[in-house]
Amino acid sequence: MATSTILTAERELELRKPIDEYVGKIQAQINELRLDGTDQVVNIQNDLDNLKRDRIYTAQEKAAREAQLKKDLEAAKAVEAKNKPEVDKLIADAESYLKAHYKTEYYMPVFASCQRERADAKARYQAAVAELEKEHQATLAKLSDAQEIKDEKYVHKNRLFDAKMQRDKELQEIKDRRHAAFDYKYHLIDMLRLSKFTFYESVDQRWENYKYTFNTRDFLLKNGLYIAIILIFIALCIITPIVKNVQLLTVNNILNILQQASPRMFLALGVAGLILLAGTDLSIGRMVGMGMTAATIVMHQGINTGSVFGVTFDFTGLPVLVRVFLALVVCVVLCTVFTTIAGFFTAKFKMHPFISTMANMLVIFGLVTYSTKGVSFGAIETTIPSMIIPKIGGFPTIILWAVAAVVIVWFIWNKTTFGKNLFAVGGNAEAAAVSGISVFAVTVGAFVLAGILYGFGSWLECIRMVGSGSAAYGQGWEMDAIAACVVGGVSFTGGIGKISGVVVGVFIFTALTYSLTTLGIDTNLQFVFSGIIILVAVMLDCLKYVQKK
C-alpha cells in the first residue's frame, strides 16, 4: 500500500518546528517580562504562606519578615501591572499565529497520517490472520492424530491472539500520537497563559480526553443498565398513548413522579450509607409502616379510633404545629432506636447486616401489628399537608424536602471526616482500623444516620398520604430503596458510590413503577421487572469489581 501520507517522526517534528520557533520566541520574551513581576509575585506569595507555618522565627522576627515580604510583593505586583499590556499583546500574537497555522500546517497532516496508519494496521492484521488461517489449514491437512490436531488448534489460537495484541498495540500508539498532536497546542497555550483556559478550551480538552480514554466495554458496564431502562421508558411512552389513550410524558406526570419519589429519596439515602459499608437493610419497609402508624396517631384527625396496647391516644389538645413536630420527633426516635440496635450488633459482633436488619424487620412488624391489632388509623388533620408540603402554583414543595436531604447527605459524605471514614471503612475495614479510624463508631454512625432519614421519610409519606398509617404500609419498599442505590452505582463491594447515582436510581425506579401502573400492568408483575433490574444491576456491579481486581 502507498504510504506517501504517513509522516515519520522526523517529518512530524519538521512540521512543528516553525510553530515551536515562532511561539518559543514569544514565550522567551514573556518569560523575561514575567521574571521580576509575575514570577516574583508567585514566589513571594509562597514565602508568605510558608512563613505562617514556620516555627523557627520569634513572633517579632516573623512580623518583620512578613512586613518585608509584603513590601516586596507590592513592588512585584507593580512590575507585573506595568508589563501586563506588553505580555497580553505577545500572548495575543502567539495565539493568533496558532489559530492560523497550528491546525492546517501541523495537526491535520498528523491526523491524516494517523488515519492512514490505522487503515494500514488493520490491513496488516487482516493479512496476518488470513496467512495464519492458511498455514493452519495446511498443517491440519497433514495431521491425523487427535492430540496433534488439538495442539495445532491451541497453537493457532495463540498466534491469532498475538496478532490481535500486535494490532491493538499499533492502534494504541497511533491513538497516542494523534492525541499528543492535539494536546501540544494546549501545552503551548498553558505556558503562555499560565494554565488559564477559556470555557470553550476547557470543554474542548475534556471532550478530547473523553474520546481518548473511551472504552466501549467500560462504557457499557457503567451505563448499559441506564441505557436499557431509558429505552424501556421510551417504549412505555410510545405504547401507553396507544393502549390507554393517555400521554405519559406530561408536566403533571413528571411532577407526580417527583412527588412520589421524594419520601423514597430519604430511604434510599439512608440505606446507601449502609451499602457503602458493604451492608444492607431489610427493615426499611417495616420502619416506614411503624413511622406511618406513629405519625398518624399523633397527627390524627380527632381522637384516635384505634389503640396501642389497649391505650387510645388523644393529641387533639395540642396545637397542630406542635403535633406535626412531635410526630417527626417520634418517627425519627423510633427508627433511630431500631437502626442503632442493628448497628450495634453489626459492629460489635461482626454480624452481617442482613441478619441484624432482618431481625429488626421481624421485631418491628410483630410489635406494631400486635400492639395495634393490625388496624389502619385513618386520616390525619387535613390542614397539615397544606402547611408542611403545600403546592405552590401546582408545584409540590415536598420535592424541596428531598432536595434538602440530598444536599445534606452529599455534604456529610463528601465534606466531613465521618463521610471520608465511611468510604475508608467500606473500602477496607482492616486498613481503616490500622489507620486509626474507629470502625465501630463509623458503622453505628451510618445506622444512626439511616434511622434519622427513615424517620423523616416515613413522616413525609404520612403527610403526603394524609395518614392511613398501618403496620402493613411500606411492604417491599426496602427492595425499591436498595435497588435504587444499586442501579445508581452504589457498589455492594463497599466503598464506592455517589449521591448523584442514588438520586438517579430513585427517579428511575419511581418513574418505571409510575409508568407500569399507568399502563395497567399488574402490581405483581411490577415486582418481576424490579427483580430483573436488581439482578442485572448487581451482575454489572460484580463484573466491574472483577475487572478492577
PDB file of N, CA and C in Angstrom, residues 97-134:
ATOM      1  N   TYR A  97      -1.219  33.413  15.843  1.00  0.00           N
ATOM      2  CA  TYR A  97      -0.389  32.559  14.974  1.00  0.00           C
ATOM      3  C   TYR A  97      -0.829  31.102  15.069  1.00  0.00           C
ATOM      4  N   LEU A  98      -1.085  30.639  16.301  1.00  0.00           N
ATOM      5  CA  LEU A  98      -1.527  29.252  16.498  1.00  0.00           C
ATOM      6  C   LEU A  98      -2.850  28.997  15.788  1.00  0.00           C
ATOM      7  N   LYS A  99      -3.757  29.958  15.887  1.00  0.00           N
ATOM      8  CA  LYS A  99      -5.069  29.805  15.257  1.00  0.00           C
ATOM      9  C   LYS A  99      -4.949  29.709  13.737  1.00  0.00           C
ATOM     10  N   ALA A 100      -3.998  30.448  13.178  1.00  0.00           N
ATOM     11  CA  ALA A 100      -3.842  30.493  11.733  1.00  0.00           C
ATOM     12  C   ALA A 100      -3.049  29.307  11.179  1.00  0.00           C
ATOM     13  N   HIS A 101      -2.121  28.765  11.978  1.00  0.00           N
ATOM     14  CA  HIS A 101      -1.173  27.787  11.425  1.00  0.00           C
ATOM     15  C   HIS A 101      -1.238  26.392  12.055  1.00  0.00           C
ATOM     16  N   TYR A 102      -1.610  26.298  13.347  1.00  0.00           N
ATOM     17  CA  TYR A 102      -1.435  25.021  14.048  1.00  0.00           C
ATOM     18  C   TYR A 102      -2.260  23.897  13.419  1.00  0.00           C
ATOM     19  N   LYS A 103      -3.534  24.143  13.218  1.00  0.00           N
ATOM     20  CA  LYS A 103      -4.408  23.075  12.735  1.00  0.00           C
ATOM     21  C   LYS A 103      -4.090  22.688  11.287  1.00  0.00           C
ATOM     22  N   THR A 104      -3.944  23.691  10.426  1.00  0.00           N
ATOM     23  CA  THR A 104      -3.762  23.396   8.997  1.00  0.00           C
ATOM     24  C   THR A 104      -2.368  22.870   8.670  1.00  0.00           C
ATOM     25  N   GLU A 105      -1.353  23.417   9.337  1.00  0.00           N
ATOM     26  CA  GLU A 105       0.020  23.073   8.971  1.00  0.00           C
ATOM     27  C   GLU A 105       0.609  21.928   9.798  1.00  0.00           C
ATOM     28  N   TYR A 106      -0.019  21.624  10.956  1.00  0.00           N
ATOM     29  CA  TYR A 106       0.551  20.551  11.786  1.00  0.00           C
ATOM     30  C   TYR A 106      -0.466  19.478  12.160  1.00  0.00           C
ATOM     31  N   TYR A 107      -1.558  19.886  12.824  1.00  0.00           N
ATOM     32  CA  TYR A 107      -2.471  18.874  13.366  1.00  0.00           C
ATOM     33  C   TYR A 107      -3.156  18.060  12.275  1.00  0.00           C
ATOM     34  N   MET A 108      -3.687  18.718  11.251  1.00  0.00           N
ATOM     35  CA  MET A 108      -4.413  17.986  10.209  1.00  0.00           C
ATOM     36  C   MET A 108      -3.513  17.016   9.435  1.00  0.00           C
ATOM     37  N   PRO A 109      -2.273  17.396   9.081  1.00  0.00           N
ATOM     38  CA  PRO A 109      -1.388  16.400   8.460  1.00  0.00           C
ATOM     39  C   PRO A 109      -1.117  15.200   9.370  1.00  0.00           C
ATOM     40  N   VAL A 110      -0.940  15.462  10.683  1.00  0.00           N
ATOM     41  CA  VAL A 110      -0.722  14.359  11.627  1.00  0.00           C
ATOM     42  C   VAL A 110      -1.984  13.497  11.733  1.00  0.00           C
ATOM     43  N   PHE A 111      -3.131  14.155  11.775  1.00  0.00           N
ATOM     44  CA  PHE A 111      -4.400  13.438  11.850  1.00  0.00           C
ATOM     45  C   PHE A 111      -4.595  12.543  10.619  1.00  0.00           C
ATOM     46  N   ALA A 112      -4.337  13.093   9.422  1.00  0.00           N
ATOM     47  CA  ALA A 112      -4.463  12.307   8.187  1.00  0.00           C
ATOM     48  C   ALA A 112      -3.484  11.137   8.181  1.00  0.00           C
ATOM     49  N   SER A 113      -2.276  11.398   8.670  1.00  0.00           N
ATOM     50  CA  SER A 113      -1.273  10.329   8.748  1.00  0.00           C
ATOM     51  C   SER A 113      -1.735   9.217   9.676  1.00  0.00           C
ATOM     52  N   CYS A 114      -2.309   9.601  10.800  1.00  0.00           N
ATOM     53  CA  CYS A 114      -2.792   8.596  11.769  1.00  0.00           C
ATOM     54  C   CYS A 114      -3.944   7.779  11.181  1.00  0.00           C
ATOM     55  N   GLN A 115      -4.830   8.439  10.431  1.00  0.00           N
ATOM     56  CA  GLN A 115      -5.930   7.724   9.790  1.00  0.00           C
ATOM     57  C   GLN A 115      -5.407   6.676   8.816  1.00  0.00           C
ATOM     58  N   ARG A 116      -4.389   7.071   8.028  1.00  0.00           N
ATOM     59  CA  ARG A 116      -3.796   6.136   7.069  1.00  0.00           C
ATOM     60  C   ARG A 116      -3.079   4.992   7.799  1.00  0.00           C
ATOM     61  N   GLU A 117      -2.404   5.341   8.890  1.00  0.00           N
ATOM     62  CA  GLU A 117      -1.704   4.315   9.674  1.00  0.00           C
ATOM     63  C   GLU A 117      -2.690   3.310  10.273  1.00  0.00           C
ATOM     64  N   ARG A 118      -3.842   3.815  10.724  1.00  0.00           N
ATOM     65  CA  ARG A 118      -4.869   2.919  11.256  1.00  0.00           C
ATOM     66  C   ARG A 118      -5.341   1.931  10.194  1.00  0.00           C
ATOM     67  N   ALA A 119      -5.601   2.476   9.010  1.00  0.00           N
ATOM     68  CA  ALA A 119      -6.050   1.612   7.914  1.00  0.00           C
ATOM     69  C   ALA A 119      -4.990   0.575   7.573  1.00  0.00           C
ATOM     70  N   ASP A 120      -3.726   1.002   7.536  1.00  0.00           N
ATOM     71  CA  ASP A 120      -2.634   0.069   7.224  1.00  0.00           C
ATOM     72  C   ASP A 120      -2.492  -0.997   8.306  1.00  0.00           C
ATOM     73  N   ALA A 121      -2.628  -0.575   9.586  1.00  0.00           N
ATOM     74  CA  ALA A 121      -2.501  -1.529  10.694  1.00  0.00           C
ATOM     75  C   ALA A 121      -3.601  -2.584  10.630  1.00  0.00           C
ATOM     76  N   LYS A 122      -4.830  -2.141  10.332  1.00  0.00           N
ATOM     77  CA  LYS A 122      -5.942  -3.094  10.221  1.00  0.00           C
ATOM     78  C   LYS A 122      -5.757  -4.027   9.028  1.00  0.00           C
ATOM     79  N   ALA A 123      -5.230  -3.462   7.921  1.00  0.00           N
ATOM     80  CA  ALA A 123      -4.995  -4.289   6.729  1.00  0.00           C
ATOM     81  C   ALA A 123      -3.906  -5.331   7.013  1.00  0.00           C
ATOM     82  N   ARG A 124      -2.856  -4.916   7.725  1.00  0.00           N
ATOM     83  CA  ARG A 124      -1.789  -5.865   8.079  1.00  0.00           C
ATOM     84  C   ARG A 124      -2.327  -6.981   8.970  1.00  0.00           C
ATOM     85  N   TYR A 125      -3.225  -6.599   9.888  1.00  0.00           N
ATOM     86  CA  TYR A 125      -3.800  -7.602  10.778  1.00  0.00           C
ATOM     87  C   TYR A 125      -4.648  -8.603   9.997  1.00  0.00           C
ATOM     88  N   GLN A 126      -5.462  -8.095   9.086  1.00  0.00           N
ATOM     89  CA  GLN A 126      -6.298  -8.991   8.282  1.00  0.00           C
ATOM     90  C   GLN A 126      -5.456  -9.912   7.413  1.00  0.00           C
ATOM     91  N   ALA A 127      -4.360  -9.355   6.856  1.00  0.00           N
ATOM     92  CA  ALA A 127      -3.460 -10.180   6.043  1.00  0.00           C
ATOM     93  C   ALA A 127      -2.779 -11.246   6.897  1.00  0.00           C
ATOM     94  N   ALA A 128      -2.372 -10.840   8.114  1.00  0.00           N
ATOM     95  CA  ALA A 128      -1.720 -11.794   9.019  1.00  0.00           C
ATOM     96  C   ALA A 128      -2.677 -12.908   9.420  1.00  0.00           C
ATOM     97  N   VAL A 129      -3.937 -12.541   9.708  1.00  0.00           N
ATOM     98  CA  VAL A 129      -4.939 -13.553  10.077  1.00  0.00           C
ATOM     99  C   VAL A 129      -5.193 -14.513   8.920  1.00  0.00           C
ATOM    100  N   ALA A 130      -5.278 -13.968   7.718  1.00  0.00           N
ATOM    101  CA  ALA A 130      -5.502 -14.814   6.538  1.00  0.00           C
ATOM    102  C   ALA A 130      -4.338 -15.780   6.330  1.00  0.00           C
ATOM    103  N   GLU A 131      -3.112 -15.267   6.510  1.00  0.00           N
ATOM    104  CA  GLU A 131      -1.930 -16.116   6.353  1.00  0.00           C
ATOM    105  C   GLU A 131      -1.887 -17.208   7.423  1.00  0.00           C
ATOM    106  N   LEU A 132      -2.202 -16.811   8.680  1.00  0.00           N
ATOM    107  CA  LEU A 132      -2.215 -17.792   9.774  1.00  0.00           C
ATOM    108  C   LEU A 132      -3.279 -18.863   9.528  1.00  0.00           C
ATOM    109  N   GLU A 133      -4.432 -18.443   9.024  1.00  0.00           N
ATOM    110  CA  GLU A 133      -5.505 -19.393   8.751  1.00  0.00           C
ATOM    111  C   GLU A 133      -5.092 -20.360   7.639  1.00  0.00           C
ATOM    112  N   LYS A 134      -4.401 -19.831   6.635  1.00  0.00           N
ATOM    113  CA  LYS A 134      -3.928 -20.664   5.527  1.00  0.00           C
ATOM    114  C   LYS A 134      -2.923 -21.701   6.030  1.00  0.00           C
TER     115      LYS A 134
END
